[in-house]
Short mmCIF file of C-alpha atoms in Angstrom, two decimals:
data_model
loop_
_atom_site.label_atom_id
_atom_site.label_comp_id
_atom_site.label_asym_id
_atom_site.label_seq_id
_atom_site.Cartn_x
_atom_site.Cartn_y
_atom_site.Cartn_z
CA UNK Q 120 227.16 -48.61 163.59
CA UNK Q 121 225.12 -45.59 162.47
CA UNK Q 122 223.53 -43.60 165.32
CA UNK Q 123 224.90 -45.89 168.02
CA UNK Q 124 224.92 -44.00 171.35
CA UNK Q 125 228.46 -43.23 172.47
CA UNK Q 126 228.29 -45.15 175.73
CA UNK Q 127 229.27 -48.57 177.02
CA UNK Q 128 227.51 -51.16 174.81
CA UNK Q 129 225.93 -48.39 172.73
CA UNK Q 130 222.61 -48.77 174.53
CA UNK Q 131 219.59 -46.50 174.43
CA UNK Q 132 218.67 -44.03 177.17
CA UNK Q 133 216.16 -46.39 178.75
CA UNK Q 134 219.06 -48.54 179.93
CA UNK Q 135 221.83 -45.92 180.18
CA UNK Q 136 220.25 -43.14 182.24
CA UNK Q 137 222.30 -42.40 185.36
CA UNK Q 138 219.29 -42.00 187.64
CA UNK Q 139 217.92 -45.46 186.95
CA UNK Q 140 221.10 -47.42 186.20
CA UNK Q 141 222.73 -49.52 188.90
CA UNK Q 142 226.17 -49.50 187.24
CA UNK Q 143 228.28 -46.40 186.57
CA UNK Q 144 231.17 -46.70 184.12
CA UNK Q 145 233.89 -44.14 184.85
CA UNK Q 146 236.56 -43.63 182.15
CA UNK Q 147 239.87 -42.57 183.72
CA UNK Q 148 242.28 -41.67 180.87
CA UNK Q 149 245.27 -41.05 183.13
CA UNK Q 150 248.80 -41.75 181.96
CA UNK Q 151 251.89 -40.23 183.56
CA UNK Q 152 254.34 -42.99 184.51
CA UNK Q 153 254.14 -45.75 181.91
CA UNK Q 154 257.63 -47.21 181.72
CA UNK Q 155 257.81 -49.19 178.47
CA UNK Q 156 254.94 -49.10 175.97
CA UNK Q 157 252.66 -46.07 176.05
CA UNK Q 158 249.07 -45.25 175.21
CA UNK Q 159 247.06 -46.28 178.28
CA UNK Q 160 245.27 -42.93 178.31
CA UNK Q 161 243.54 -44.15 175.14
CA UNK Q 162 242.41 -47.39 176.79
CA UNK Q 163 239.05 -46.29 178.23
CA UNK Q 164 237.83 -44.87 174.93
CA UNK Q 165 238.96 -47.99 173.05
CA UNK Q 166 237.12 -50.32 175.45
CA UNK Q 167 233.93 -48.28 175.22
CA UNK Q 168 234.11 -48.19 171.41
CA UNK Q 169 234.75 -51.95 171.22
CA UNK Q 170 231.89 -52.64 173.64
CA UNK Q 171 229.47 -51.30 171.06
CA UNK Q 172 229.93 -54.47 169.00
CA UNK Q 173 229.78 -56.86 171.97
CA UNK Q 174 226.66 -59.02 171.76
CA UNK Q 175 224.03 -58.09 174.35
CA UNK Q 176 223.19 -61.74 174.99
CA UNK Q 177 225.54 -63.65 177.30
CA UNK Q 178 225.25 -67.37 176.54
CA UNK Q 179 226.83 -68.31 179.88
CA UNK Q 180 224.29 -66.34 181.92
CA UNK Q 181 221.46 -66.87 179.39
CA UNK Q 182 220.40 -63.23 179.46
CA UNK Q 183 220.84 -59.80 177.98
CA UNK Q 184 222.56 -58.71 181.16
CA UNK Q 185 222.32 -54.92 180.80
CA UNK Q 186 218.51 -55.04 180.95
CA UNK Q 187 218.76 -56.29 184.53
CA UNK Q 188 220.65 -53.32 185.88
CA UNK Q 189 221.29 -50.50 183.41
CA UNK Q 190 224.71 -49.08 182.61
CA UNK Q 191 225.39 -45.34 182.79
CA UNK Q 192 228.59 -44.14 181.16
CA UNK Q 193 230.05 -41.04 182.75
CA UNK Q 194 232.19 -38.42 181.05
CA UNK Q 195 235.93 -39.17 181.19
CA UNK Q 196 237.78 -37.43 184.00
CA UNK Q 197 239.54 -34.34 182.67
CA UNK Q 198 242.95 -34.16 184.32
CA UNK Q 199 244.24 -31.10 182.51
CA UNK Q 200 247.83 -30.78 183.70
CA UNK Q 201 247.25 -32.61 186.98
CA UNK Q 202 249.60 -35.49 187.78
CA UNK Q 203 250.52 -37.43 190.90
CA UNK Q 204 248.68 -36.58 194.13
CA UNK Q 205 246.38 -33.89 192.63
CA UNK Q 206 245.27 -36.32 189.91
CA UNK Q 207 244.67 -39.04 192.50
CA UNK Q 208 242.49 -36.64 194.51
CA UNK Q 209 240.41 -35.95 191.42
CA UNK Q 210 239.82 -39.67 190.85
CA UNK Q 211 238.94 -40.23 194.50
CA UNK Q 212 236.39 -37.41 194.42
CA UNK Q 213 234.76 -38.87 191.29
CA UNK Q 214 234.43 -42.31 192.87
CA UNK Q 215 233.14 -40.76 196.11
CA UNK Q 216 230.20 -39.35 194.12
CA UNK Q 217 229.42 -42.73 192.53
CA UNK Q 218 229.38 -44.40 195.96
CA UNK Q 219 227.28 -41.60 197.45
CA UNK Q 220 224.75 -42.23 194.69
CA UNK Q 221 224.80 -45.95 195.56
CA UNK Q 222 225.97 -47.05 192.11
CA UNK Q 223 228.26 -49.98 191.36
CA UNK Q 224 231.49 -48.46 189.98
CA UNK Q 225 233.23 -49.91 186.95
CA UNK Q 226 236.38 -47.90 186.28
CA UNK Q 227 238.28 -48.05 183.01
CA UNK Q 228 241.93 -46.93 183.02
CA UNK Q 229 244.41 -45.57 182.17
CA UNK Q 230 247.55 -46.75 183.87
CA UNK Q 231 247.24 -48.88 187.00
CA UNK Q 232 248.03 -45.94 189.28
CA UNK Q 233 244.34 -45.00 189.07
CA UNK Q 234 243.31 -47.96 191.23
CA UNK Q 235 244.79 -46.54 194.43
CA UNK Q 236 242.39 -43.58 194.80
CA UNK Q 237 239.46 -45.79 193.74
CA UNK Q 238 240.24 -48.20 196.57
CA UNK Q 239 240.85 -45.25 198.92
CA UNK Q 240 237.28 -44.10 198.29
CA UNK Q 241 235.97 -47.51 199.37
CA UNK Q 242 238.28 -47.40 202.39
CA UNK Q 243 236.69 -44.16 203.59
CA UNK Q 244 233.33 -45.92 203.49
CA UNK Q 245 234.22 -49.41 204.74
CA UNK Q 246 237.56 -49.07 206.57
CA UNK Q 247 239.69 -52.10 205.80
CA UNK Q 248 236.70 -54.44 205.93
CA UNK Q 249 237.25 -55.56 202.34
CA UNK Q 250 239.87 -57.32 200.26
CA UNK Q 251 241.52 -56.16 197.07
CA UNK Q 252 241.85 -58.92 194.48
CA UNK Q 253 244.56 -58.03 191.97
CA UNK Q 254 244.95 -59.84 188.66
CA UNK Q 255 248.29 -58.76 187.26
CA UNK Q 256 251.63 -59.83 185.84
CA UNK Q 257 253.45 -57.47 188.21
CA UNK Q 258 253.41 -57.15 191.99
CA UNK Q 259 253.29 -53.32 191.81
CA UNK Q 260 254.59 -53.19 195.39
CA UNK Q 261 257.61 -50.92 194.90
CA UNK Q 262 257.76 -47.97 197.29
CA UNK Q 263 258.90 -45.70 194.45
CA UNK Q 264 259.82 -46.22 190.82
CA UNK Q 265 261.79 -43.82 188.65
CA UNK Q 266 261.57 -41.31 191.48
CA UNK Q 267 257.77 -41.36 191.85
CA UNK Q 268 255.60 -42.89 194.59
CA UNK Q 269 252.68 -42.58 192.16
CA UNK Q 270 254.15 -44.82 189.47
CA UNK Q 271 251.99 -47.61 188.10
CA UNK Q 272 254.68 -49.91 189.56
CA UNK Q 273 253.74 -48.70 193.07
CA UNK Q 274 249.95 -48.84 193.03
CA UNK Q 275 249.55 -51.90 195.25
CA UNK Q 276 252.12 -50.53 197.71
CA UNK Q 277 250.02 -47.37 198.06
CA UNK Q 278 246.93 -49.53 198.64
CA UNK Q 279 248.75 -51.87 201.03
CA UNK Q 280 249.68 -48.88 203.20
CA UNK Q 281 246.03 -48.43 204.21
CA UNK Q 282 244.50 -51.84 203.45
CA UNK Q 283 246.68 -54.91 203.76
CA UNK Q 284 243.94 -57.34 202.72
CA UNK Q 285 245.46 -58.04 199.32
CA UNK Q 286 245.29 -61.17 197.16
CA UNK Q 287 247.48 -61.16 194.04
CA UNK Q 288 246.92 -63.61 191.16
CA UNK Q 289 249.06 -64.21 188.07
CA UNK Q 290 252.25 -62.53 189.29
CA UNK Q 291 255.34 -63.30 187.24
CA UNK Q 292 257.46 -60.13 187.34
CA UNK Q 293 258.82 -58.39 190.44
CA UNK Q 294 261.97 -57.04 192.04
CA UNK Q 295 263.65 -58.37 195.18
CA UNK Q 296 262.24 -55.46 197.24
CA UNK Q 297 258.73 -56.60 196.37
CA UNK Q 298 259.52 -60.24 197.05
CA UNK Q 299 260.87 -59.32 200.50
CA UNK Q 300 257.73 -57.32 201.30
CA UNK Q 301 255.54 -60.25 200.26
CA UNK Q 302 257.50 -62.79 202.34
CA UNK Q 303 257.96 -60.60 205.42
CA UNK Q 304 254.32 -59.55 205.53
CA UNK Q 305 252.73 -62.77 204.31
CA UNK Q 306 250.95 -61.09 201.42
CA UNK Q 307 248.75 -63.58 199.59
CA UNK Q 308 250.53 -63.82 196.24
CA UNK Q 309 249.68 -66.54 193.75
CA UNK Q 310 252.45 -66.73 191.17
CA UNK Q 311 251.59 -67.66 187.61
CA UNK Q 312 254.08 -70.53 187.71
CA UNK Q 313 252.06 -72.17 190.48
CA UNK Q 314 248.58 -71.86 188.98
CA UNK Q 315 248.63 -75.35 187.52
CA UNK Q 316 247.67 -76.64 190.96
CA UNK Q 317 244.07 -77.83 190.89
CA UNK Q 318 243.10 -76.05 194.11
CA UNK Q 319 244.55 -72.58 193.56
CA UNK Q 320 241.17 -70.96 192.92
CA UNK Q 321 239.72 -72.36 196.11
CA UNK Q 322 242.76 -71.29 198.11
CA UNK Q 323 242.78 -67.77 196.65
CA UNK Q 324 239.08 -67.24 197.36
CA UNK Q 325 239.52 -68.47 200.93
CA UNK Q 326 241.92 -65.57 201.53
CA UNK Q 327 239.32 -62.96 200.55
CA UNK Q 328 237.08 -61.13 202.98
CA UNK Q 329 233.33 -61.02 202.37
CA UNK Q 330 233.58 -57.69 200.52
CA UNK Q 331 235.97 -57.64 197.55
CA UNK Q 332 237.21 -54.96 195.16
CA UNK Q 333 238.71 -56.39 191.95
CA UNK Q 334 241.48 -54.65 190.01
CA UNK Q 335 242.43 -56.18 186.68
CA UNK Q 336 245.63 -55.13 184.97
CA UNK Q 337 245.21 -56.53 181.48
CA UNK Q 338 248.84 -57.71 181.42
CA UNK Q 339 247.69 -60.37 183.88
CA UNK Q 340 246.47 -62.14 180.76
CA UNK Q 341 248.92 -63.96 178.54
CA UNK Q 342 250.13 -61.70 175.70
CA UNK Q 343 248.54 -64.07 173.21
CA UNK Q 344 245.19 -62.95 174.64
CA UNK Q 345 245.94 -59.27 175.32
CA UNK Q 346 249.03 -58.15 173.37
CA UNK Q 347 248.13 -54.44 173.46
CA UNK Q 348 249.56 -53.48 176.83
CA UNK Q 349 252.66 -51.54 177.82
CA UNK Q 350 254.50 -54.19 179.83
CA UNK Q 351 253.52 -57.66 178.57
CA UNK Q 352 254.91 -60.75 180.29
CA UNK Q 353 254.81 -64.33 178.94
CA UNK Q 354 253.09 -67.09 180.87
CA UNK Q 355 249.89 -65.30 181.84
CA UNK Q 356 246.26 -66.21 182.39
CA UNK Q 357 243.89 -67.37 179.65
CA UNK Q 358 240.26 -66.48 179.03
CA UNK Q 359 238.31 -69.45 180.38
CA UNK Q 360 240.36 -70.00 183.53
CA UNK Q 361 240.10 -66.28 184.31
CA UNK Q 362 236.33 -65.99 183.91
CA UNK Q 363 235.86 -69.28 185.77
CA UNK Q 364 237.83 -67.92 188.69
CA UNK Q 365 236.13 -64.52 188.66
CA UNK Q 366 232.66 -66.05 188.47
CA UNK Q 367 233.43 -68.02 191.61
CA UNK Q 368 234.63 -64.85 193.33
CA UNK Q 369 231.40 -63.03 192.40
CA UNK Q 370 229.28 -65.99 193.49
CA UNK Q 371 230.96 -66.54 196.84
CA UNK Q 372 231.85 -63.01 197.85
CA UNK Q 373 230.25 -59.58 197.56
CA UNK Q 374 232.16 -57.74 194.86
CA UNK Q 375 231.76 -54.00 195.47
CA UNK Q 376 233.34 -52.69 192.27
CA UNK Q 377 236.09 -53.37 189.77
CA UNK Q 378 238.47 -51.74 187.35
CA UNK Q 379 240.17 -52.76 184.10
CA UNK Q 380 243.43 -50.95 183.39
CA UNK Q 381 246.62 -50.78 181.30
CA UNK Q 382 245.19 -51.34 177.83
CA UNK Q 383 247.44 -49.51 175.36
CA UNK Q 384 245.45 -49.79 172.13
CA UNK Q 385 247.16 -50.80 168.91
CA UNK Q 386 245.15 -50.44 165.70
CA UNK Q 387 246.31 -53.77 164.31
CA UNK Q 388 245.51 -55.57 167.60
CA UNK Q 389 241.93 -54.46 168.18
CA UNK Q 390 241.03 -57.88 169.57
CA UNK Q 391 242.62 -56.68 172.83
CA UNK Q 392 240.08 -53.85 173.06
CA UNK Q 393 237.20 -56.20 172.28
CA UNK Q 394 238.31 -58.88 174.73
CA UNK Q 395 238.46 -56.37 177.58
CA UNK Q 396 235.10 -54.90 176.60
CA UNK Q 397 233.56 -58.38 176.68
CA UNK Q 398 235.26 -59.13 180.00
CA UNK Q 399 233.91 -55.90 181.48
CA UNK Q 400 230.36 -56.72 180.36
CA UNK Q 401 230.63 -60.30 181.62
CA UNK Q 402 231.75 -59.14 185.07
CA UNK Q 403 228.83 -56.72 185.20
CA UNK Q 404 226.58 -59.71 184.59
CA UNK Q 405 228.29 -61.66 187.36
CA UNK Q 406 227.80 -58.75 189.75
CA UNK Q 407 224.02 -58.91 189.40
CA UNK Q 408 223.36 -62.59 188.78
CA UNK Q 409 222.25 -63.31 192.37
#
């Protein structure tokens, strides 16, 4: 690992220069409302570090994917003492710049709250002419939680307020308020308990608009796959079914960006960091396989 560049994948300047790269990785080490386990602010750094031992060659895509598009890793957002709305504005401004520069944003959180301003940046550009695909254990549709509208438990509610084109996959923890909102507004929610049906992937994709933003809370995975997260729930998604589903989404829709959030690194469970680094790289490959 000597002299490995400190960027996603540890790649040389030829493939990591911002001007020539098509992908921009934005680390967002924001943590203010985690409600059980803590440490999500360390997630972006852990994913980037783990990515530096991910193999360049993807056997599924039969390519060293990064050479097709280049991956620039930006400096982590410095929040200082900013929390809540001011912090969200800072994230939104950072994503605005990536979109202005016509890069494909890959955002690494941080708690799930960070996804709301990312999606808001796309909304300013596209209106509501895109869907938000959420992979998650939790609905995250509370209006407030522990007195805050900017809790990670409220992120999809904040998004739903300006873009109601939401598809949720893997849900297995919610309160009655969230369930009522889902039923009364016909939100497309695919509960983990129902994912044994052979046609769920087809049905979920059919609910998505042509343009899709993907937000992945790592607790959407089963804890046996990703144990290092603040609010793990049993009965989650597994690796091959998840990448199979996401590949179909990337093939059949235009994915405009994605985020990976809620990793709370644990030294003894570093396979969580590595798995999410590999997932991030694989999705980059999917984004540019056409």
